[in-house]
């Protein structure tokens, strides 16, 4: 009898979890700011992109986090592999809805690799003319 009760509770939780994403729908904001950082555990070369303004970005409503962040990471990772010939890069995309906030994050991360760990890393910059993030459609009502 306990086994059946546990199965019923698990089934109820699964139904609740399936319903939850449809309640908290992602929404589009007119613009967001982001930059990318790419590094590898195999060498000391790191890359920073410029801070970029991206139009029509999807965010999660409660915490205003970038929805589909992995899609933006893959854009930069693919650029590193295809254009720079550097495969297996670990990529981080940092985003914010505020220009001031993203500039603070950029300065802090840049300082970490250029000043605090000076000489340990070969820092390169990817100009916006070379690489641009493109908006990702996260509308799941297709």
GROMACS .gro file of N, CA and C in nm:
model
  426
    1UNK      N    1   0.081  -0.119   0.000
    1UNK     CA    2   0.000   0.000   0.000
    1UNK      C    3   0.086   0.127   0.000
    2UNK      N    4   0.197   0.124   0.076
    2UNK     CA    5   0.286   0.239   0.079
    2UNK      C    6   0.349   0.262  -0.058
    3UNK      N    7   0.380   0.153  -0.126
    3UNK     CA    8   0.441   0.162  -0.259
    3UNK      C    9   0.348   0.235  -0.356
    4UNK      N   10   0.219   0.201  -0.352
    4UNK     CA   11   0.121   0.265  -0.440
    4UNK      C   12   0.108   0.413  -0.405
    5UNK      N   13   0.111   0.445  -0.276
    5UNK     CA   14   0.102   0.584  -0.233
    5UNK      C   15   0.223   0.664  -0.285
    6UNK      N   16   0.342   0.604  -0.277
    6UNK     CA   17   0.462   0.671  -0.326
    6UNK      C   18   0.455   0.693  -0.477
    7UNK      N   19   0.402   0.596  -0.548
    7UNK     CA   20   0.388   0.611  -0.693
    7UNK      C   21   0.288   0.721  -0.726
    8UNK      N   22   0.180   0.728  -0.652
    8UNK     CA   23   0.079   0.832  -0.675
    8UNK      C   24   0.137   0.972  -0.646
    9UNK      N   25   0.215   0.982  -0.539
    9UNK     CA   26   0.277   1.111  -0.507
    9UNK      C   27   0.376   1.150  -0.616
   10UNK      N   28   0.456   1.055  -0.661
   10UNK     CA   29   0.553   1.082  -0.769
   10UNK      C   30   0.481   1.125  -0.896
   11UNK      N   31   0.371   1.060  -0.929
   11UNK     CA   32   0.294   1.096  -1.048
   11UNK      C   33   0.236   1.237  -1.035
   12UNK      N   34   0.186   1.269  -0.917
   12UNK     CA   35   0.131   1.403  -0.893
   12UNK      C   36   0.240   1.510  -0.906
   13UNK      N   37   0.357   1.481  -0.856
   13UNK     CA   38   0.468   1.576  -0.868
   13UNK      C   39   0.510   1.594  -1.013
   14UNK      N   40   0.510   1.484  -1.089
   14UNK     CA   41   0.547   1.494  -1.230
   14UNK      C   42   0.446   1.578  -1.308
   15UNK      N   43   0.319   1.563  -1.277
   15UNK     CA   44   0.215   1.642  -1.343
   15UNK      C   45   0.232   1.789  -1.305
   16UNK      N   46   0.260   1.816  -1.177
   16UNK     CA   47   0.279   1.953  -1.132
   16UNK      C   48   0.400   2.016  -1.199
   17UNK      N   49   0.508   1.941  -1.214
   17UNK     CA   50   0.629   1.992  -1.278
   17UNK      C   51   0.605   2.017  -1.427
   18UNK      N   52   0.524   1.936  -1.490
   18UNK     CA   53   0.492   1.956  -1.631
   18UNK      C   54   0.407   2.081  -1.650
   19UNK      N   55   0.322   2.112  -1.553
   19UNK     CA   56   0.236   2.228  -1.561
   19UNK      C   57   0.311   2.356  -1.528
   20UNK      N   58   0.411   2.349  -1.443
   20UNK     CA   59   0.483   2.466  -1.395
   20UNK      C   60   0.544   2.551  -1.506
   21UNK      N   61   0.616   2.495  -1.605
   21UNK     CA   62   0.674   2.581  -1.708
   21UNK      C   63   0.571   2.658  -1.789
   22UNK      N   64   0.451   2.604  -1.807
   22UNK     CA   65   0.351   2.675  -1.885
   22UNK      C   66   0.293   2.794  -1.808
   23UNK      N   67   0.304   2.792  -1.675
   23UNK     CA   68   0.254   2.903  -1.596
   23UNK      C   69   0.354   3.019  -1.600
   24UNK      N   70   0.481   2.990  -1.584
   24UNK     CA   71   0.584   3.093  -1.582
   24UNK      C   72   0.645   3.107  -1.721
   25UNK      N   73   0.572   3.173  -1.809
   25UNK     CA   74   0.617   3.188  -1.948
   25UNK      C   75   0.728   3.292  -1.957
   26UNK      N   76   0.824   3.264  -2.043
   26UNK     CA   77   0.928   3.361  -2.073
   26UNK      C   78   0.865   3.477  -2.146
   27UNK      N   79   0.929   3.594  -2.136
   27UNK     CA   80   0.876   3.711  -2.207
   27UNK      C   81   0.989   3.781  -2.280
   28UNK      N   82   0.954   3.859  -2.378
   28UNK     CA   83   1.051   3.931  -2.460
   28UNK      C   84   1.071   4.071  -2.402
   29UNK      N   85   1.197   4.112  -2.393
   29UNK     CA   86   1.228   4.250  -2.357
   29UNK      C   87   1.290   4.315  -2.482
   30UNK      N   88   1.276   4.446  -2.495
   30UNK     CA   89   1.325   4.512  -2.617
   30UNK      C   90   1.475   4.495  -2.640
   31UNK      N   91   1.554   4.499  -2.531
   31UNK     CA   92   1.698   4.483  -2.549
   31UNK      C   93   1.762   4.437  -2.419
   32UNK      N   94   1.875   4.373  -2.435
   32UNK     CA   95   1.957   4.331  -2.322
   32UNK      C   96   2.102   4.347  -2.366
   33UNK      N   97   2.189   4.347  -2.268
   33UNK     CA   98   2.331   4.362  -2.295
   33UNK      C   99   2.401   4.234  -2.253
   34UNK      N  100   2.501   4.194  -2.331
   34UNK     CA  101   2.573   4.073  -2.296
   34UNK      C  102   2.714   4.077  -2.353
   35UNK      N  103   2.800   3.998  -2.291
   35UNK     CA  104   2.933   3.975  -2.344
   35UNK      C  105   2.967   3.830  -2.321
   36UNK      N  106   3.063   3.782  -2.397
   36UNK     CA  107   3.104   3.643  -2.387
   36UNK      C  108   3.248   3.631  -2.344
   37UNK      N  109   3.278   3.518  -2.282
   37UNK     CA  110   3.412   3.485  -2.237
   37UNK      C  111   3.436   3.340  -2.276
   38UNK      N  112   3.549   3.314  -2.341
   38UNK     CA  113   3.581   3.177  -2.383
   38UNK      C  114   3.722   3.142  -2.336
   39UNK      N  115   3.736   3.023  -2.279
   39UNK     CA  116   3.865   2.976  -2.230
   39UNK      C  117   3.871   2.825  -2.250
   40UNK      N  118   3.989   2.771  -2.229
   40UNK     CA  119   4.009   2.628  -2.240
   40UNK      C  120   4.096   2.583  -2.123
   41UNK      N  121   4.076   2.459  -2.080
   41UNK     CA  122   4.160   2.403  -1.975
   41UNK      C  123   4.293   2.354  -2.032
   42UNK      N  124   4.304   2.352  -2.164
   42UNK     CA  125   4.424   2.299  -2.229
   42UNK      C  126   4.529   2.405  -2.261
   43UNK      N  127   4.492   2.533  -2.258
   43UNK     CA  128   4.589   2.638  -2.286
   43UNK      C  129   4.555   2.762  -2.203
   44UNK      N  130   4.636   2.865  -2.218
   44UNK     CA  131   4.617   2.985  -2.137
   44UNK      C  132   4.556   3.101  -2.216
   45UNK      N  133   4.499   3.072  -2.332
   45UNK     CA  134   4.438   3.176  -2.415
   45UNK      C  135   4.292   3.194  -2.374
   46UNK      N  136   4.255   3.318  -2.346
   46UNK     CA  137   4.115   3.350  -2.313
   46UNK      C  138   4.067   3.460  -2.407
   47UNK      N  139   3.939   3.460  -2.433
   47UNK     CA  140   3.879   3.556  -2.525
   47UNK      C  141   3.764   3.629  -2.457
   48UNK      N  142   3.756   3.759  -2.482
   48UNK     CA  143   3.644   3.841  -2.439
   48UNK      C  144   3.579   3.901  -2.563
   49UNK      N  145   3.448   3.901  -2.568
   49UNK     CA  146   3.379   3.976  -2.673
   49UNK      C  147   3.352   4.115  -2.621
   50UNK      N  148   3.315   4.205  -2.709
   50UNK     CA  149   3.269   4.337  -2.668
   50UNK      C  150   3.134   4.323  -2.598
   51UNK      N  151   3.099   4.423  -2.522
   51UNK     CA  152   2.962   4.428  -2.468
   51UNK      C  153   2.871   4.460  -2.586
   52UNK      N  154   2.768   4.379  -2.603
   52UNK     CA  155   2.680   4.394  -2.719
   52UNK      C  156   2.537   4.416  -2.674
   53UNK      N  157   2.467   4.500  -2.746
   53UNK     CA  158   2.324   4.520  -2.724
   53UNK      C  159   2.251   4.426  -2.819
   54UNK      N  160   2.167   4.340  -2.764
   54UNK     CA  161   2.094   4.244  -2.844
   54UNK      C  162   1.945   4.277  -2.833
   55UNK      N  163   1.880   4.288  -2.947
   55UNK     CA  164   1.738   4.322  -2.950
   55UNK      C  165   1.650   4.199  -2.932
   56UNK      N  166   1.532   4.219  -2.879
   56UNK     CA  167   1.429   4.115  -2.864
   56UNK      C  168   1.483   3.990  -2.795
   57UNK      N  169   1.520   4.007  -2.672
   57UNK     CA  170   1.577   3.898  -2.593
   57UNK      C  171   1.471   3.843  -2.499
   58UNK      N  172   1.470   3.711  -2.486
   58UNK     CA  173   1.375   3.646  -2.397
   58UNK      C  174   1.436   3.634  -2.258
   59UNK      N  175   1.355   3.667  -2.157
   59UNK     CA  176   1.401   3.655  -2.018
   59UNK      C  177   1.297   3.577  -1.938
   60UNK      N  178   1.344   3.519  -1.829
   60UNK     CA  179   1.254   3.453  -1.734
   60UNK      C  180   1.197   3.564  -1.645
   61UNK      N  181   1.066   3.571  -1.631
   61UNK     CA  182   1.003   3.688  -1.569
   61UNK      C  183   1.039   3.715  -1.423
   62UNK      N  184   1.048   3.616  -1.340
   62UNK     CA  185   1.067   3.640  -1.196
   62UNK      C  186   1.204   3.700  -1.165
   63UNK      N  187   1.309   3.640  -1.217
   63UNK     CA  188   1.444   3.684  -1.183
   63UNK      C  189   1.510   3.766  -1.292
   64UNK      N  190   1.439   3.785  -1.402
   64UNK     CA  191   1.490   3.859  -1.517
   64UNK      C  192   1.623   3.804  -1.566
   65UNK      N  193   1.632   3.672  -1.571
   65UNK     CA  194   1.750   3.603  -1.622
   65UNK      C  195   1.731   3.575  -1.770
   66UNK      N  196   1.840   3.573  -1.841
   66UNK     CA  197   1.838   3.543  -1.983
   66UNK      C  198   1.788   3.401  -2.006
   67UNK      N  199   1.685   3.387  -2.085
   67UNK     CA  200   1.633   3.254  -2.119
   67UNK      C  201   1.713   3.198  -2.235
   68UNK      N  202   1.744   3.073  -2.230
   68UNK     CA  203   1.819   3.009  -2.338
   68UNK      C  204   1.963   3.052  -2.343
   69UNK      N  205   2.023   3.075  -2.229
   69UNK     CA  206   2.162   3.121  -2.223
   69UNK      C  207   2.257   3.024  -2.293
   70UNK      N  208   2.224   2.897  -2.289
   70UNK     CA  209   2.311   2.799  -2.355
   70UNK      C  210   2.315   2.821  -2.506
   71UNK      N  211   2.206   2.870  -2.564
   71UNK     CA  212   2.204   2.897  -2.708
   71UNK      C  213   2.303   3.008  -2.744
   72UNK      N  214   2.312   3.109  -2.658
   72UNK     CA  215   2.408   3.217  -2.682
   72UNK      C  216   2.551   3.166  -2.662
   73UNK      N  217   2.570   3.079  -2.565
   73UNK     CA  218   2.702   3.020  -2.544
   73UNK      C  219   2.747   2.939  -2.665
   74UNK      N  220   2.654   2.864  -2.722
   74UNK     CA  221   2.687   2.785  -2.841
   74UNK      C  222   2.723   2.874  -2.960
   75UNK      N  223   2.661   2.992  -2.971
   75UNK     CA  224   2.697   3.083  -3.079
   75UNK      C  225   2.844   3.121  -3.071
   76UNK      N  226   2.889   3.156  -2.950
   76UNK     CA  227   3.030   3.194  -2.933
   76UNK      C  228   3.121   3.073  -2.945
   77UNK      N  229   3.079   2.963  -2.892
   77UNK     CA  230   3.161   2.841  -2.900
   77UNK      C  231   3.180   2.799  -3.047
   78UNK      N  232   3.075   2.805  -3.125
   78UNK     CA  233   3.085   2.771  -3.266
   78UNK      C  234   3.173   2.871  -3.341
   79UNK      N  235   3.166   2.999  -3.305
   79UNK     CA  236   3.252   3.099  -3.367
   79UNK      C  237   3.399   3.066  -3.338
   80UNK      N  238   3.430   3.032  -3.215
   80UNK     CA  239   3.568   2.998  -3.178
   80UNK      C  240   3.616   2.875  -3.256
   81UNK      N  241   3.529   2.777  -3.271
   81UNK     CA  242   3.568   2.654  -3.342
   81UNK      C  243   3.581   2.678  -3.492
   82UNK      N  244   3.485   2.748  -3.550
   82UNK     CA  245   3.483   2.765  -3.696
   82UNK      C  246   3.578   2.874  -3.745
   83UNK      N  247   3.573   2.991  -3.684
   83UNK     CA  248   3.651   3.104  -3.733
   83UNK      C  249   3.793   3.109  -3.677
   84UNK      N  250   3.809   3.070  -3.552
   84UNK     CA  251   3.941   3.078  -3.489
   84UNK      C  252   4.015   2.944  -3.488
   85UNK      N  253   3.943   2.838  -3.520
   85UNK     CA  254   4.005   2.705  -3.521
   85UNK      C  255   4.036   2.652  -3.382
   86UNK      N  256   3.966   2.703  -3.281
   86UNK     CA  257   3.989   2.662  -3.142
   86UNK      C  258   3.868   2.586  -3.091
   87UNK      N  259   3.880   2.455  -3.086
   87UNK     CA  260   3.769   2.372  -3.044
   87UNK      C  261   3.771   2.351  -2.893
   88UNK      N  262   3.662   2.301  -2.842
   88UNK     CA  263   3.648   2.264  -2.701
   88UNK      C  264   3.672   2.381  -2.606
   89UNK      N  265   3.619   2.496  -2.640
   89UNK     CA  266   3.628   2.611  -2.552
   89UNK      C  267   3.514   2.606  -2.452
   90UNK      N  268   3.543   2.644  -2.330
   90UNK     CA  269   3.439   2.662  -2.229
   90UNK      C  270   3.394   2.806  -2.240
   91UNK      N  271   3.264   2.826  -2.261
   91UNK     CA  272   3.213   2.960  -2.289
   91UNK      C  273   3.114   3.002  -2.181
   92UNK      N  274   3.126   3.128  -2.141
   92UNK     CA  275   3.035   3.189  -2.045
   92UNK      C  276   2.976   3.312  -2.110
   93UNK      N  277   2.845   3.327  -2.101
   93UNK     CA  278   2.778   3.447  -2.149
   93UNK      C  279   2.720   3.518  -2.028
   94UNK      N  280   2.759   3.643  -2.011
   94UNK     CA  281   2.711   3.725  -1.899
   94UNK      C  282   2.616   3.828  -1.957
   95UNK      N  283   2.499   3.842  -1.894
   95UNK     CA  284   2.398   3.933  -1.948
   95UNK      C  285   2.334   4.016  -1.839
   96UNK      N  286   2.273   4.125  -1.883
   96UNK     CA  287   2.200   4.212  -1.793
   96UNK      C  288   2.105   4.298  -1.875
   97UNK      N  289   2.002   4.346  -1.810
   97UNK     CA  290   1.910   4.438  -1.877
   97UNK      C  291   1.958   4.582  -1.865
   98UNK      N  292   2.059   4.605  -1.782
   98UNK     CA  293   2.112   4.738  -1.758
   98UNK      C  294   2.253   4.752  -1.814
   99UNK      N  295   2.278   4.856  -1.889
   99UNK     CA  296   2.411   4.880  -1.946
   99UNK      C  297   2.514   4.902  -1.835
  100UNK      N  298   2.476   4.976  -1.733
  100UNK     CA  299   2.566   5.006  -1.622
  100UNK      C  300   2.607   4.878  -1.549
  101UNK      N  301   2.512   4.791  -1.528
  101UNK     CA  302   2.538   4.665  -1.457
  101UNK      C  303   2.632   4.575  -1.537
  102UNK      N  304   2.611   4.565  -1.667
  102UNK     CA  305   2.696   4.478  -1.749
  102UNK      C  306   2.837   4.535  -1.760
  103UNK      N  307   2.850   4.667  -1.761
  103UNK     CA  308   2.983   4.728  -1.764
  103UNK      C  309   3.062   4.697  -1.637
  104UNK      N  310   2.993   4.695  -1.523
  104UNK     CA  311   3.059   4.659  -1.396
  104UNK      C  312   3.106   4.514  -1.399
  105UNK      N  313   3.021   4.425  -1.448
  105UNK     CA  314   3.057   4.284  -1.456
  105UNK      C  315   3.174   4.262  -1.552
  106UNK      N  316   3.171   4.333  -1.663
  106UNK     CA  317   3.277   4.322  -1.763
  106UNK      C  318   3.410   4.369  -1.705
  107UNK      N  319   3.407   4.484  -1.638
  107UNK     CA  320   3.529   4.540  -1.580
  107UNK      C  321   3.586   4.446  -1.473
  108UNK      N  322   3.501   4.388  -1.393
  108UNK     CA  323   3.546   4.298  -1.287
  108UNK      C  324   3.611   4.173  -1.346
  109UNK      N  325   3.548   4.115  -1.447
  109UNK     CA  326   3.602   3.993  -1.508
  109UNK      C  327   3.730   4.023  -1.585
  110UNK      N  328   3.733   4.135  -1.655
  110UNK     CA  329   3.851   4.174  -1.730
  110UNK      C  330   3.969   4.199  -1.635
  111UNK      N  331   3.941   4.265  -1.524
  111UNK     CA  332   4.045   4.293  -1.425
  111UNK      C  333   4.103   4.163  -1.369
  112UNK      N  334   4.019   4.064  -1.351
  112UNK     CA  335   4.064   3.935  -1.299
  112UNK      C  336   4.170   3.872  -1.390
  113UNK      N  337   4.151   3.884  -1.519
  113UNK     CA  338   4.242   3.818  -1.613
  113UNK      C  339   4.356   3.906  -1.662
  114UNK      N  340   4.342   4.037  -1.653
  114UNK     CA  341   4.449   4.125  -1.702
  114UNK      C  342   4.536   4.182  -1.591
  115UNK      N  343   4.481   4.197  -1.471
  115UNK     CA  344   4.559   4.257  -1.363
  115UNK      C  345   4.593   4.156  -1.253
  116UNK      N  346   4.493   4.093  -1.197
  116UNK     CA  347   4.517   4.002  -1.085
  116UNK      C  348   4.598   3.879  -1.126
  117UNK      N  349   4.574   3.830  -1.244
  117UNK     CA  350   4.646   3.713  -1.294
  117UNK      C  351   4.730   3.750  -1.416
  118UNK      N  352   4.787   3.868  -1.412
  118UNK     CA  353   4.866   3.918  -1.525
  118UNK      C  354   4.981   3.821  -1.554
  119UNK      N  355   4.999   3.790  -1.680
  119UNK     CA  356   5.106   3.701  -1.721
  119UNK      C  357   5.066   3.555  -1.725
  120UNK      N  358   4.961   3.517  -1.655
  120UNK     CA  359   4.915   3.379  -1.656
  120UNK      C  360   4.832   3.347  -1.780
  121UNK      N  361   4.763   3.448  -1.831
  121UNK     CA  362   4.673   3.427  -1.944
  121UNK      C  363   4.707   3.518  -2.059
  122UNK      N  364   4.686   3.468  -2.178
  122UNK     CA  365   4.701   3.545  -2.301
  122UNK      C  366   4.561   3.592  -2.339
  123UNK      N  367   4.531   3.718  -2.310
  123UNK     CA  368   4.396   3.771  -2.327
  123UNK      C  369   4.380   3.828  -2.467
  124UNK      N  370   4.275   3.784  -2.538
  124UNK     CA  371   4.242   3.834  -2.671
  124UNK      C  372   4.100   3.890  -2.668
  125UNK      N  373   4.075   3.986  -2.755
  125UNK     CA  374   3.944   4.047  -2.762
  125UNK      C  375   3.883   4.020  -2.899
  126UNK      N  376   3.756   3.984  -2.898
  126UNK     CA  377   3.683   3.959  -3.022
  126UNK      C  378   3.595   4.081  -3.046
  127UNK      N  379   3.623   4.152  -3.153
  127UNK     CA  380   3.552   4.275  -3.187
  127UNK      C  381   3.411   4.243  -3.234
  128UNK      N  382   3.320   4.337  -3.215
  128UNK     CA  383   3.181   4.318  -3.257
  128UNK      C  384   3.169   4.304  -3.409
  129UNK      N  385   3.268   4.354  -3.483
  129UNK     CA  386   3.263   4.338  -3.629
  129UNK      C  387   3.295   4.194  -3.669
  130UNK      N  388   3.362   4.118  -3.581
  130UNK     CA  389   3.395   3.979  -3.609
  130UNK      C  390   3.283   3.884  -3.565
  131UNK      N  391   3.225   3.913  -3.449
  131UNK     CA  392   3.124   3.824  -3.392
  131UNK      C  393   3.014   3.906  -3.326
  132UNK      N  394   2.890   3.869  -3.354
  132UNK     CA  395   2.774   3.932  -3.288
  132UNK      C  396   2.679   3.824  -3.242
  133UNK      N  397   2.626   3.842  -3.121
  133UNK     CA  398   2.521   3.754  -3.074
  133UNK      C  399   2.394   3.785  -3.151
  134UNK      N  400   2.319   3.682  -3.184
  134UNK     CA  401   2.189   3.702  -3.249
  134UNK      C  402   2.080   3.654  -3.155
  135UNK      N  403   1.970   3.721  -3.159
  135UNK     CA  404   1.858   3.690  -3.072
  135UNK      C  405   1.808   3.548  -3.095
  136UNK      N  406   1.771   3.481  -2.986
  136UNK     CA  407   1.720   3.344  -2.992
  136UNK      C  408   1.571   3.346  -2.954
  137UNK      N  409   1.488   3.286  -3.038
  137UNK     CA  410   1.345   3.282  -3.012
  137UNK      C  411   1.316   3.168  -2.913
  138UNK      N  412   1.268   3.203  -2.795
  138UNK     CA  413   1.237   3.104  -2.692
  138UNK      C  414   1.086   3.083  -2.676
  139UNK      N  415   1.010   3.124  -2.775
  139UNK     CA  416   0.865   3.106  -2.771
  139UNK      C  417   0.834   2.959  -2.789
  140UNK      N  418   0.778   2.898  -2.686
  140UNK     CA  419   0.749   2.754  -2.691
  140UNK      C  420   0.604   2.727  -2.734
  141UNK      N  421   0.539   2.825  -2.792
  141UNK     CA  422   0.400   2.807  -2.837
  141UNK      C  423   0.394   2.788  -2.987
  142UNK      N  424   0.497   2.736  -3.047
  142UNK     CA  425   0.504   2.722  -3.193
  142UNK      C  426   0.401   2.626  -3.246
   0.00000   0.00000   0.00000
